[in-house]
Short mmCIF file of C-alpha atoms in Angstrom, two decimals:
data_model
loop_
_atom_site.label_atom_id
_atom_site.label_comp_id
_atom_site.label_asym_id
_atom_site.label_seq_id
_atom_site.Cartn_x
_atom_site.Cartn_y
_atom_site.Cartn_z
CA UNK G 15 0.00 0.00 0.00
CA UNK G 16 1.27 3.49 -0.99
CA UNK G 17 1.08 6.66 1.72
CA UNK G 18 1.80 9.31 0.96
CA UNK G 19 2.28 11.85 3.95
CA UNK G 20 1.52 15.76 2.98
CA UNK G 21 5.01 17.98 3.37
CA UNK G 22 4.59 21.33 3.85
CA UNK G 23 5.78 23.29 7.20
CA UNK G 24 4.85 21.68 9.81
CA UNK G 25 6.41 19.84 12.90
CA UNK G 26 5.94 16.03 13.98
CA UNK G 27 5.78 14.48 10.87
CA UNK G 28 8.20 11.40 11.95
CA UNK G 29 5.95 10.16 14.42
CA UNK G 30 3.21 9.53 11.65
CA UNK G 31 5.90 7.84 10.16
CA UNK G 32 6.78 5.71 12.75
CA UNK G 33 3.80 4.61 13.85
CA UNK G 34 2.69 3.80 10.54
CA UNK G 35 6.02 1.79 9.97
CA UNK G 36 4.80 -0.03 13.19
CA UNK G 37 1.63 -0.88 11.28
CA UNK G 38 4.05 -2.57 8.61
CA UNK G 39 3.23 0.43 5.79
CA UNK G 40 6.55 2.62 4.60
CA UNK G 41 5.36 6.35 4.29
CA UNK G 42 6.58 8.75 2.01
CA UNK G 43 7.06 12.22 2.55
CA UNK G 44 5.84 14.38 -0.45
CA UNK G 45 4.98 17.50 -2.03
CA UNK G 46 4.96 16.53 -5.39
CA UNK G 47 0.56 16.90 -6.74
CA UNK G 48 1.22 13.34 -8.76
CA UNK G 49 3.03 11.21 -5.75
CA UNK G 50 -0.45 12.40 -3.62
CA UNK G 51 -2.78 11.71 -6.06
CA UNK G 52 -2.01 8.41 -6.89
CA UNK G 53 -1.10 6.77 -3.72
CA UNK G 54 -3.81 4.67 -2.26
CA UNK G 55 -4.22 6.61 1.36
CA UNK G 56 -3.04 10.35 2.15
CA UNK G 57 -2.53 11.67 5.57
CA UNK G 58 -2.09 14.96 6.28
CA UNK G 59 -0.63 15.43 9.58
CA UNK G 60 1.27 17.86 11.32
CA UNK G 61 1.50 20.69 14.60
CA UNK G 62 2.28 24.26 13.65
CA UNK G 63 -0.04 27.70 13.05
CA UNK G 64 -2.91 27.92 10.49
CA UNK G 65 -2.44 31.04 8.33
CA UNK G 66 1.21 30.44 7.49
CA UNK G 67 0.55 26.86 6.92
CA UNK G 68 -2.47 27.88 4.51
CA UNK G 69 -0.48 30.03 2.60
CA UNK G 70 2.28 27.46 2.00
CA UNK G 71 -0.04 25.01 0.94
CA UNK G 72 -1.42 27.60 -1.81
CA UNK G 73 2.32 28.96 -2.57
CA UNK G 74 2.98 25.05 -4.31
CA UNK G 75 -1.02 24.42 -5.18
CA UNK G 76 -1.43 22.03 -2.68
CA UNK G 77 -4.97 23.20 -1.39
CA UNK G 78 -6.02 22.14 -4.92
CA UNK G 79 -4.33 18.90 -4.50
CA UNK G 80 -6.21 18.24 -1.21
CA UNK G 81 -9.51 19.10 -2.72
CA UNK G 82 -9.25 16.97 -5.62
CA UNK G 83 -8.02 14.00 -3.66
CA UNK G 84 -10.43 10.77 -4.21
CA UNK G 85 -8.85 7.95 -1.77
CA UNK G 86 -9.70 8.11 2.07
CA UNK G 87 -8.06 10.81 3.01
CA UNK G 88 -6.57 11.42 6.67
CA UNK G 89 -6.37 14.99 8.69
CA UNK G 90 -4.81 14.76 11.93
CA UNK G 91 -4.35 17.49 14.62
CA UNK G 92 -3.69 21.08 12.60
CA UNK G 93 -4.10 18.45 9.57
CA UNK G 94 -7.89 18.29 10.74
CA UNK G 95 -8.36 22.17 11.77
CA UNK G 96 -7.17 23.41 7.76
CA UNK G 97 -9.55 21.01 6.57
CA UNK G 98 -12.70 23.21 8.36
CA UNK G 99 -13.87 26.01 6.72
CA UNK G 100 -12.39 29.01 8.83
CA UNK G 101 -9.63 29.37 11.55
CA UNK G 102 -10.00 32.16 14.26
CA UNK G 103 -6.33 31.60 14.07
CA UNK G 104 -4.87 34.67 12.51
CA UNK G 105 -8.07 34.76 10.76
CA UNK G 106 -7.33 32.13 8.38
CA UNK G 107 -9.86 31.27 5.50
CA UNK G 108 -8.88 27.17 4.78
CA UNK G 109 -9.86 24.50 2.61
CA UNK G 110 -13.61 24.15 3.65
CA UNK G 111 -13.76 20.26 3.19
CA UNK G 112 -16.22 20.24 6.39
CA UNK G 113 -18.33 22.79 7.48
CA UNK G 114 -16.78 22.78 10.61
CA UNK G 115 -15.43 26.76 12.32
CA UNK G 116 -11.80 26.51 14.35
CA UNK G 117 -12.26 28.50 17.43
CA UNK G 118 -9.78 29.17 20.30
CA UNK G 119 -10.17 27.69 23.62
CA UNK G 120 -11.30 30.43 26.25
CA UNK G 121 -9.95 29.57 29.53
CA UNK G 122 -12.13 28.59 32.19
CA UNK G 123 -13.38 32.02 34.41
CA UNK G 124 -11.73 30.08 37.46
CA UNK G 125 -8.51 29.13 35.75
CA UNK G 126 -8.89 25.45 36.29
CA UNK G 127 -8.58 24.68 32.78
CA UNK G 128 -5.73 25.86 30.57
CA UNK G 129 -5.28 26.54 27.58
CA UNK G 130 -3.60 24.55 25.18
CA UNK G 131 -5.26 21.50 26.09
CA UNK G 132 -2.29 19.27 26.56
CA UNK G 133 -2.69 15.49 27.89
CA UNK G 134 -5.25 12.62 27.67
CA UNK G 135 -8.60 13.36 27.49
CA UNK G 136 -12.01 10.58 26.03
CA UNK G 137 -13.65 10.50 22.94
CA UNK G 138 -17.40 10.48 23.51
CA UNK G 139 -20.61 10.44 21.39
CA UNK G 140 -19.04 8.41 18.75
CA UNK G 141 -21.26 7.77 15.59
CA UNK G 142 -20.99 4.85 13.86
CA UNK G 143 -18.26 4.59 11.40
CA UNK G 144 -15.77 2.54 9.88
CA UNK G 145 -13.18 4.43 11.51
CA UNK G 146 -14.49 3.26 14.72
CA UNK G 147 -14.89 0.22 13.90
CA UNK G 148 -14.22 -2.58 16.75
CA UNK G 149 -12.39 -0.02 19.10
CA UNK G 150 -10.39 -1.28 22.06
CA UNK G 151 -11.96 -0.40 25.84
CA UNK G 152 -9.73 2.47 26.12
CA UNK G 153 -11.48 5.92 24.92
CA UNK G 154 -8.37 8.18 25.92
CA UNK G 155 -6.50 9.98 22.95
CA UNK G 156 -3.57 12.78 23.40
CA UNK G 157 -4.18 15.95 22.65
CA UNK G 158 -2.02 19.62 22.25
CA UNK G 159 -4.25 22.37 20.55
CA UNK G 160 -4.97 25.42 21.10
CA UNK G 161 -7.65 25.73 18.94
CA UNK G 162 -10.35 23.55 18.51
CA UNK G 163 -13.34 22.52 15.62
CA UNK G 164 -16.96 23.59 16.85
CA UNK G 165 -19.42 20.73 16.46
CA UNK G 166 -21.69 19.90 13.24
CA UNK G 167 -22.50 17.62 10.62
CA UNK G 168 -19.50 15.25 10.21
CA UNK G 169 -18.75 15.00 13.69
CA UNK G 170 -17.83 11.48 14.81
CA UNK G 171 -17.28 11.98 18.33
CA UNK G 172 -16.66 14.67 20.68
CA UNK G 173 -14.69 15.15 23.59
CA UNK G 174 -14.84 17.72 26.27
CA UNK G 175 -12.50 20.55 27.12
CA UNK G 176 -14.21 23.84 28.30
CA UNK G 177 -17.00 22.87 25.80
CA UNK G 178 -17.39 19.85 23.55
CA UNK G 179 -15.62 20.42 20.85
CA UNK G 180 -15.17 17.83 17.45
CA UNK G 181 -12.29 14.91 18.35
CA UNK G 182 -12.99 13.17 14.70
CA UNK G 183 -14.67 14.11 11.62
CA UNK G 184 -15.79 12.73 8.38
CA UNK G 185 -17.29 13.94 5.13
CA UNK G 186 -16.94 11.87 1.71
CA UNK G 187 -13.26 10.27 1.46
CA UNK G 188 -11.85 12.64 3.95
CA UNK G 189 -11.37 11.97 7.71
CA UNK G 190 -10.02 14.15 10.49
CA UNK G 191 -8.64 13.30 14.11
CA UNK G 192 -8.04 16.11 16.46
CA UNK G 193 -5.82 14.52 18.64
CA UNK G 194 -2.28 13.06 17.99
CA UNK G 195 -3.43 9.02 16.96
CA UNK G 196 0.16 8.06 16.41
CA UNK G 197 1.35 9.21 20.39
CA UNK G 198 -2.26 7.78 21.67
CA UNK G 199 -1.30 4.12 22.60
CA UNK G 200 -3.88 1.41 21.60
CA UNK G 201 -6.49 3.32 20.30
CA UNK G 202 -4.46 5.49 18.50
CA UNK G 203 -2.94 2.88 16.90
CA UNK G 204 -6.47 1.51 16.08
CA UNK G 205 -7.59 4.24 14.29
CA UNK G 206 -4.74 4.44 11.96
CA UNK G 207 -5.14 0.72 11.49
CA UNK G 208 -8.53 1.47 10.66
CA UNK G 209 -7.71 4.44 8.58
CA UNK G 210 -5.78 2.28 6.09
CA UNK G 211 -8.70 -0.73 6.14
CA UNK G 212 -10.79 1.68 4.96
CA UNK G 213 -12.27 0.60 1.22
CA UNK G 214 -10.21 2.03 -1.56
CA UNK G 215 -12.38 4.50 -3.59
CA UNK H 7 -12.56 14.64 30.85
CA UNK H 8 -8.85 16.02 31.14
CA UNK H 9 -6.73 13.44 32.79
CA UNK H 10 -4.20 14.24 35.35
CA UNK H 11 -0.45 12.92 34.07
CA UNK H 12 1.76 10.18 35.66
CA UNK H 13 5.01 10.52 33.81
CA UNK H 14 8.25 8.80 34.79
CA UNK H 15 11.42 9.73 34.51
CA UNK H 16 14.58 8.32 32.98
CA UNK H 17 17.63 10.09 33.98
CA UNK H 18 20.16 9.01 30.82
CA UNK H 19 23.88 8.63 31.16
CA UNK H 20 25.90 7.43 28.24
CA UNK H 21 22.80 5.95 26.14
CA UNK H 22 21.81 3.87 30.11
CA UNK H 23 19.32 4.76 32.56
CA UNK H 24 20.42 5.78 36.04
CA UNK H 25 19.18 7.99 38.56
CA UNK H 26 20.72 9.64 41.29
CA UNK H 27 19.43 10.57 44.91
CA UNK H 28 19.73 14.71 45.16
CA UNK H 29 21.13 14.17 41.59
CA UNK H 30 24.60 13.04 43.07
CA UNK H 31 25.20 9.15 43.49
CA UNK H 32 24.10 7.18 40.68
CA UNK H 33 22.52 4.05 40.04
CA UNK H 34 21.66 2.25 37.57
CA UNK H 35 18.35 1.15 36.11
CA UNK H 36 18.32 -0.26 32.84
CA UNK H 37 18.06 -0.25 29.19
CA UNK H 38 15.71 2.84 28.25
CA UNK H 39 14.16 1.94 25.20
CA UNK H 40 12.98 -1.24 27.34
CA UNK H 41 12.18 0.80 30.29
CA UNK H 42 10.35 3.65 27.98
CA UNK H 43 8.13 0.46 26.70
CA UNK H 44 7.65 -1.34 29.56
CA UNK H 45 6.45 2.07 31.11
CA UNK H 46 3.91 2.70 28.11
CA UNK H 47 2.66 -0.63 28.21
CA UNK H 48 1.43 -0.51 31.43
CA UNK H 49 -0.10 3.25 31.25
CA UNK H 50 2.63 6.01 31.74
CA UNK H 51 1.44 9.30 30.31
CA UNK H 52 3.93 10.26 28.89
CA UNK H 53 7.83 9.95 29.50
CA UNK H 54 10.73 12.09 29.94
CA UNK H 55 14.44 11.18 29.15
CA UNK H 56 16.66 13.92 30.84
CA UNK H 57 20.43 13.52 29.34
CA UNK H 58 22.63 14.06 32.27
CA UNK H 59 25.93 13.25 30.05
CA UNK H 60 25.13 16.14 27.30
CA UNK H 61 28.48 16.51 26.57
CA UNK H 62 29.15 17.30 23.10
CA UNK H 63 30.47 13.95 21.67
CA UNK H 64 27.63 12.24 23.57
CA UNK H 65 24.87 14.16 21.46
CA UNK H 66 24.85 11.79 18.72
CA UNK H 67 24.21 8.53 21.09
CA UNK H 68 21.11 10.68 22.67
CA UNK H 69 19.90 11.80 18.97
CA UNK H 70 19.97 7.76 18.20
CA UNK H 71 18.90 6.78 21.66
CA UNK H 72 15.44 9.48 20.53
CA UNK H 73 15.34 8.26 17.19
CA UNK H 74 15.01 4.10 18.62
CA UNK H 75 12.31 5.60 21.66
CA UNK H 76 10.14 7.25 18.97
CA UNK H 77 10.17 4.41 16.53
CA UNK H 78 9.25 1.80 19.52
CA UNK H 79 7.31 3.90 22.14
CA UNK H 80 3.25 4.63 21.12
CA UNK H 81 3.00 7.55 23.73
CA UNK H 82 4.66 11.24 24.12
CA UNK H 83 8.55 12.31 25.44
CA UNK H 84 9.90 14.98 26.54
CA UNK H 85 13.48 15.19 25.98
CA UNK H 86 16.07 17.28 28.06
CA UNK H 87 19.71 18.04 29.02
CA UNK H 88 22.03 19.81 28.09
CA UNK H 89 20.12 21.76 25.00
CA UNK H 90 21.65 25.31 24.19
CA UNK H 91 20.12 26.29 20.93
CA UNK H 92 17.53 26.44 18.40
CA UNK H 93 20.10 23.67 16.32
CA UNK H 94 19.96 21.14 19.29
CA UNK H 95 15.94 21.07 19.33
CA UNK H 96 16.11 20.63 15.91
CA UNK H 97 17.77 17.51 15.67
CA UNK H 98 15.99 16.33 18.52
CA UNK H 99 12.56 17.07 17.49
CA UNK H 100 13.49 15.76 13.73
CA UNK H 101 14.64 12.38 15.97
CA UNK H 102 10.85 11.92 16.62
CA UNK H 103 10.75 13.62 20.32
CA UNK H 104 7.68 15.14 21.17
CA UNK H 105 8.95 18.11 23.06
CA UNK H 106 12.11 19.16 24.46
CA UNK H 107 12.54 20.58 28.21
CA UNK H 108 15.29 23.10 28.42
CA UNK H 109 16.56 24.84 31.93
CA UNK H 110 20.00 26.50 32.21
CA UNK H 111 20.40 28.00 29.12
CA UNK H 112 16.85 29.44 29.63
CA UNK H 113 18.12 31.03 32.58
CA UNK H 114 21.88 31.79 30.72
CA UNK H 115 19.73 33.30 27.62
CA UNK H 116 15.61 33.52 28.36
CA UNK H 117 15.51 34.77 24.76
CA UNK H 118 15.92 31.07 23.63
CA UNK H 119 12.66 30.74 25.04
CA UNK H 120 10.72 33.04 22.81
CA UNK H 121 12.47 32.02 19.85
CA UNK H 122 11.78 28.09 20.26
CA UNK H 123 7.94 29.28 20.91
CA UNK H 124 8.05 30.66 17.36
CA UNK H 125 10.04 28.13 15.35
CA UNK H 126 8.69 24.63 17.19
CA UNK H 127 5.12 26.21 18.33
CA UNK H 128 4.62 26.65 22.51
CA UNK H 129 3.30 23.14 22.90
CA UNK H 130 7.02 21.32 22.28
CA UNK H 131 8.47 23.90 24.65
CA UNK H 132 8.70 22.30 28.52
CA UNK H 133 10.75 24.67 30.54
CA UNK H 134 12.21 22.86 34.10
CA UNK H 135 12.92 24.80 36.96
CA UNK H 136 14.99 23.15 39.74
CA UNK H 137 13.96 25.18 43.08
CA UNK H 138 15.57 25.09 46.39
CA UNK H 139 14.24 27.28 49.15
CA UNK H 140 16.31 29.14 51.36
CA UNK H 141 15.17 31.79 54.23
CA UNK H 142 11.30 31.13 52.87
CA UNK H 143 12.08 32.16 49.44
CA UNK H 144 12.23 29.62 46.81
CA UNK H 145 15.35 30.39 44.32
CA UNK H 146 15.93 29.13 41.30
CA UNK H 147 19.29 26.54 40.26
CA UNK H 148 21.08 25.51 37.64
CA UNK H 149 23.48 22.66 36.31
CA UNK H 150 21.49 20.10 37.89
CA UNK H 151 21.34 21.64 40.69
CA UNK H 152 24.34 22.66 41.18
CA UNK H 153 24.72 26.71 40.20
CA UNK H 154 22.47 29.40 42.63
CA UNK H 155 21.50 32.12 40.32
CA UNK H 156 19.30 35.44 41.78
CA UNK H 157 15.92 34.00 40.07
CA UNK H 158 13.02 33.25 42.29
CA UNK H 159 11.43 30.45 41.69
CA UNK H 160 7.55 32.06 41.50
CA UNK H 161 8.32 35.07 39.05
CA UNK H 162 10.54 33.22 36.80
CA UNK H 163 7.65 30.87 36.35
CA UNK H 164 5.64 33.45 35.45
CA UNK H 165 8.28 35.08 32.88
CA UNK H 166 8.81 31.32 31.31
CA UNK H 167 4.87 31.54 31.04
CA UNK H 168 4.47 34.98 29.07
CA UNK H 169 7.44 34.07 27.26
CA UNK H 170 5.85 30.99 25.69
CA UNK H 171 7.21 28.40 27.23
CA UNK H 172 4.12 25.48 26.81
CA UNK H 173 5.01 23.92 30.47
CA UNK H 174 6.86 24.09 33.33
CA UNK H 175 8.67 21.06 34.68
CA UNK H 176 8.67 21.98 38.32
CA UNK H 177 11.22 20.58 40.70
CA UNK H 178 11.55 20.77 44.36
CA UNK H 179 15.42 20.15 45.13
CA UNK H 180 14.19 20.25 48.65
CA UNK H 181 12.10 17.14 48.40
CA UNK H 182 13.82 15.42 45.55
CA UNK H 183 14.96 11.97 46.59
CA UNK H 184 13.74 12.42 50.13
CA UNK H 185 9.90 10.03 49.52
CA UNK H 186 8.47 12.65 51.54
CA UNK H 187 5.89 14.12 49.52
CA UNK H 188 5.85 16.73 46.61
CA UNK H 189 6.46 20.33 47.40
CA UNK H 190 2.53 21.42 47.90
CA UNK H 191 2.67 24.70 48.57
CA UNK H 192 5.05 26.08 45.89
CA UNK H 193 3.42 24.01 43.25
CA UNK H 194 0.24 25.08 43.67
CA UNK H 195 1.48 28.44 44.38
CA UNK H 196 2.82 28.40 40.47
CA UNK H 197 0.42 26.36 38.94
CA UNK H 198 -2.82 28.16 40.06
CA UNK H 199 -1.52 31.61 38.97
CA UNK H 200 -0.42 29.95 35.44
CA UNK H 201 -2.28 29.54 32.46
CA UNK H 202 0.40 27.02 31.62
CA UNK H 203 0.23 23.34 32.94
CA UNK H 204 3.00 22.28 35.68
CA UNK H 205 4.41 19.04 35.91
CA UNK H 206 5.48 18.09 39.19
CA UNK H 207 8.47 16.36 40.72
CA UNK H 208 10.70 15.85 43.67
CA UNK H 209 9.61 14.18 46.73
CA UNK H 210 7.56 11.00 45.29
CA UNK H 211 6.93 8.14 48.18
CA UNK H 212 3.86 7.13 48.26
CA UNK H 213 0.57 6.67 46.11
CA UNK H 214 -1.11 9.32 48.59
CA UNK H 215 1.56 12.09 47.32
CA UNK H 216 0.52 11.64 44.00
CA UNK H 217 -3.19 12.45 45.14
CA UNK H 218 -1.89 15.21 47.19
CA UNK H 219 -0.04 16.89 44.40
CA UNK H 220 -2.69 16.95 41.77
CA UNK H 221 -5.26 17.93 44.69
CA UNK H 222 -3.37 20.29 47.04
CA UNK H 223 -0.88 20.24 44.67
CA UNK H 224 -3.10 22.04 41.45
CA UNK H 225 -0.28 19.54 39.86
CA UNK H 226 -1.66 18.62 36.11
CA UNK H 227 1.11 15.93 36.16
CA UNK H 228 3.63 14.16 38.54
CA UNK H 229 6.80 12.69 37.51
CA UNK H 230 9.09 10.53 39.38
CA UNK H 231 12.33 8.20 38.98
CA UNK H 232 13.11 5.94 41.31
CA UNK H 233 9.91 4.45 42.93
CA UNK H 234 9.04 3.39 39.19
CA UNK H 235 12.70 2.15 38.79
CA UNK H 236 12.73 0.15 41.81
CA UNK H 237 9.27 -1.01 41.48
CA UNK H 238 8.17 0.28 44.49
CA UNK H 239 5.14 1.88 42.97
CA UNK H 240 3.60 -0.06 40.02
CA UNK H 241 1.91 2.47 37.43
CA UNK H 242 -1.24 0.19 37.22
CA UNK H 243 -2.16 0.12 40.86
CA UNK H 244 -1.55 4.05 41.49
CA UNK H 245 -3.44 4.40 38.23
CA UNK H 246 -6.01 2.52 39.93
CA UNK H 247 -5.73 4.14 43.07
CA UNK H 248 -6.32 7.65 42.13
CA UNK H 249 -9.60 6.49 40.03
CA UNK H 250 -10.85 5.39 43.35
CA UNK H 251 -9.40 8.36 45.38
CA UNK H 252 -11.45 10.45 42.81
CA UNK H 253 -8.57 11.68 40.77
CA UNK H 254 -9.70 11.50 36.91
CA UNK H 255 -6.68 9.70 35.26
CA UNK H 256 -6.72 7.58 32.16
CA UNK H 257 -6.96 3.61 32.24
#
C-alpha cells in the first residue's frame, strides 16, 4: 500500500511515520501533486499555526491537491483544523472540506482549565463509522491544541474541554482526528489501522 | 474529561538509565528503550528522558537513543539536558521527540525561550525549573542543581509563562529523593496563577503524594524516577488508586 504523507511546514511528521512503519506500511514524505494523487491513502498530519501553513499550501497548489483527492483521506491534529472552513487563528480562511469553524479555547473564568489543552482526554458520542470500527476499551487519545473545531455535521465523536468540541470528523473520502493518533497508545494505533482498512475509492 | 499525568522519569547517562538521589550518586536502572516500553505498556502518560551526560560527543548517542524511543514507544517524550540552541531542538525534534525541556540555558539566555515558541510552536516547549528554598524564598538553580542564580522560583515561572514556554517542569530540590511528599505549597502556588500546565516532581513516596499533588498540589502531572525504577510503585495500581481516590486519570 502506498502513503503518501503531505510535506509542507509543519512539525511532527516522523511520528506519523513511525507509527505507521509499526503498522508494517513505509510512508513517504511528499509534495509533489502526482506522488499524492495516486497513492492509495493520504494523511495529512502535522502541529504548527494555520495562516502560514495555509499560505504554504497555496504557494505550491497544494490546497487544490487536497480538494481533488479521491482515496480516504486522513487529517490529523492542525491536519484536521485546515480542513474546516475558517480558523479564528490569525483569521485564516482554509480549505472548507467540512463545514466545521476553528475557534480558540477560552480559559475557564476560574482558571482550572488551561489553555492549550495538553494530555489525555475521552472521545465520547461516537457515531458509527468505519473508523471506529471494533475499538479497544480504552477511549483516551492525546491531545495539544490550542484551537479547537466547533461541532456539526460530520462530527464522529466529541470530547470535552471547556466545551465539547469535534475529536474526529468525516465527510466523503476525507477523515479528520483532532488529537495526535500516532502518540495515543492502543487506540491510537487503532484508528490508523482502521484508517488504512478503509475501502479504496 | 482532562486526565491528570503520571510521567516517569529516565535520567540518561551514556545511552543507560540511572538515577541519582539529590542528583549526586548514581545508580543504575536499565536499558531505556525497554524501560520507555515497559512504562507505556502498562499506562505512563507520557515519559521524559533527561540527558545528564550532554556533553558534546555524547549528542549523537542521545539523537539515536530518541530516534530508537520514537520508533518503539506509542505515547509522548519529553526530551532534556544539556540543550543550548535552536540547532539542538532541531535535531531532537526531527529524531521523533515530542517536546524538548530546556533549563540552564533558559536562565543563561531567556531569549531562547521566545524564539523556540516561534520556530517549534509553545506546545514542544517544557521549561524545568529546579527550586531550592532558602530563608522562605524559593530560588531558582542551575546545572542540575548545582549553580544558585538570583531568580526566584515564582516570578521566573511566570516570565517562562508569558514568554511561551508550553510547560513548566517543576522541581523541588528540597524534596527530591527524600519520599516525603511533593512540594505542595510552591506548586500550587505556580500552577494556580499559570495559564500554563505544571508538571510536578521531587519528593515522590507514596501513592497518597501523588493524590496530594494533583489535589493540594493544582499539579496537572507528577513525575518521578526511582519508585518506578525500583518497582516500588507499580503504574497500574496508582493508576487505579487515584480512580478510586477520585482523581480523573486515564486507564
Amino acid at each position: 500500500m502506498k502513503v503518501a504523507l503531505i510535506k509542507y511546514n509543519a512539525g511532527n511528521v516522523q511520528s506519523v511515520c513511525y507509527a505507521l512503519e509499526r503498522l508494517g506500511v513505509e510512508a513517504e514524505l511528499t509534495d509533489d501533486p502526482q506522488k499524492i494523487s495516486t497513492a492509495d491513502r493520504v494523511i495529512f498530519p502535522g502541529q504548527g499555526e494555520a495562516s502560514s501553513a495555509m499560505a504554504y499550501l497555496k504557494e505550491r497548489n497544494l490546497d487544490q491537491v487536497i480538494r481533488d483527492v479521491k482515496q480516504p483521506f486522513l487529517g490529523v491534529c492542525l491536519g484536521l483544523q485546515l480542513l474546516c472552513t475558517h480558523s479564528e487563528e490569525n483569521n485564516t480562511t482554509c480549505l472548507g472540506i467540512f463545514p466545521q469553524l476553528v475557534k480558540r479555547f477560552v480559559p475557564s473564568a476560574d482558571g482550572q482549565e488551561k489553555v492549550p489543552h495538553v494530555g489525555w482526554n475521552s472521545i465520547e458520542n461516537l457515531v458509527y463509522n468505519p473508523l471506529l470500527k471494533d475499538l479497544p476499551d480504552a477511549r483516551h487519545l492525546y491531545y495539544v491544541h490550542s484551537y479547537y473545531a466547533t461541532l456539526g455535521e460530520g462530527t464522529l465523536a466529541t470530547t470535552h474541554y471547556i466545551q465539547d468540541f469535534t475529536a474526529i470528523l468525516h465527510r466523503a473520502n476525507y477523515w479528520a482526528i483532532q488529537a495526535h493518533p500516532e502518540k495515543s497508545s492502543t487506540l491510537g494505533e487503532k484508528l490508523l489501522e482502521n484508517f488504512l482498512a478503509l475501502p479504496s475509492t | 474529561m482532562l486526565t491528570k499525568r503520571i510521567i516517569p522519569c529516565l535520567d540518561i547517562k551514556d545511552g543507560r538509565t540511572v538515577k541519582g538521589v539529590n542528583f549526586v550518586e548514581l545508580r543504575d536502572a536499565g536499558d531505556p528503550v525497554a524501560l520507555a516500553k515497559l512504562y507505556s505498556e502498562q499506562g505512563a502518560d507520557e515519559l521524559v528522558f533527561l540527558d545528564i551526560t550532554a556533553t558534546v560527543d555524547k549528542r549523537k548517542t542521545l539523537v539515536e537513543l530518541v530516534t530508537q524511543v520514537a520508533k518503539e514507544v506509542r505515547i509522548p517524550f519529553t526530551v532534556g539536558g544539556g540543550i543550548s540552541s535552536v540547532q539542538d531542538v532541531y535535531a531532537l525534534l526531527a529524531a521523533g521527540a515530542d517536546k524538548i525541556s530546556i533549563n540552564s540555558a533558559a536562565v543563561k539566555n531567556p531569549q531562547l525561550i521566545d524564539e523556540l515558541a516561534k520556530e517549534f510552536g509553545s506546545q514542544c516547549v517544557v521549561v524545568a525549573i529546579d527550586s531550592r528554598c532558602a530563608d522562605g524564598i524559593d530560588w531558582v538553580y542551575t546545572h542540575g542543581g548545582r549553580t544558585a542564580t538570583t531568580l526566584q522560583s515564582k516570578a521566573w515561572a511566570k516570565e517562562l509563562a508569558d514568554r511561551g514556554a508550553g510547560e513548566i517542569l517543576l522541581t523541588s530540590m528540597d524534596h527530591d529523593g527524600t519520599k516525603a511528599g511533593f512540594a505542595l505549597e510552591l506548586t500550587a502556588a505556580i500552577s494556580g496563577a499559570l495559564p500554563i500546565p505544571v508538571i510536578a516532581s521531587g519528593g515522590a513516596g507514596s501513592m497518597l503524594h501523588f493524590k496530594e499533588v494533583f489535589t493540594t498540589g493544582k499539579a496537572d502531572a507528577a513525575l518521578a524516577a526511582s519508585i518506578f525504577h525500583f518497582k516500588e510503585i507499580g503504574i497500574p495500581e496508582l493508576k487505579l488508586y487515584l480512580d478510586e481516590e477520585g482523581v480523573v486519570v486515564r486507564k
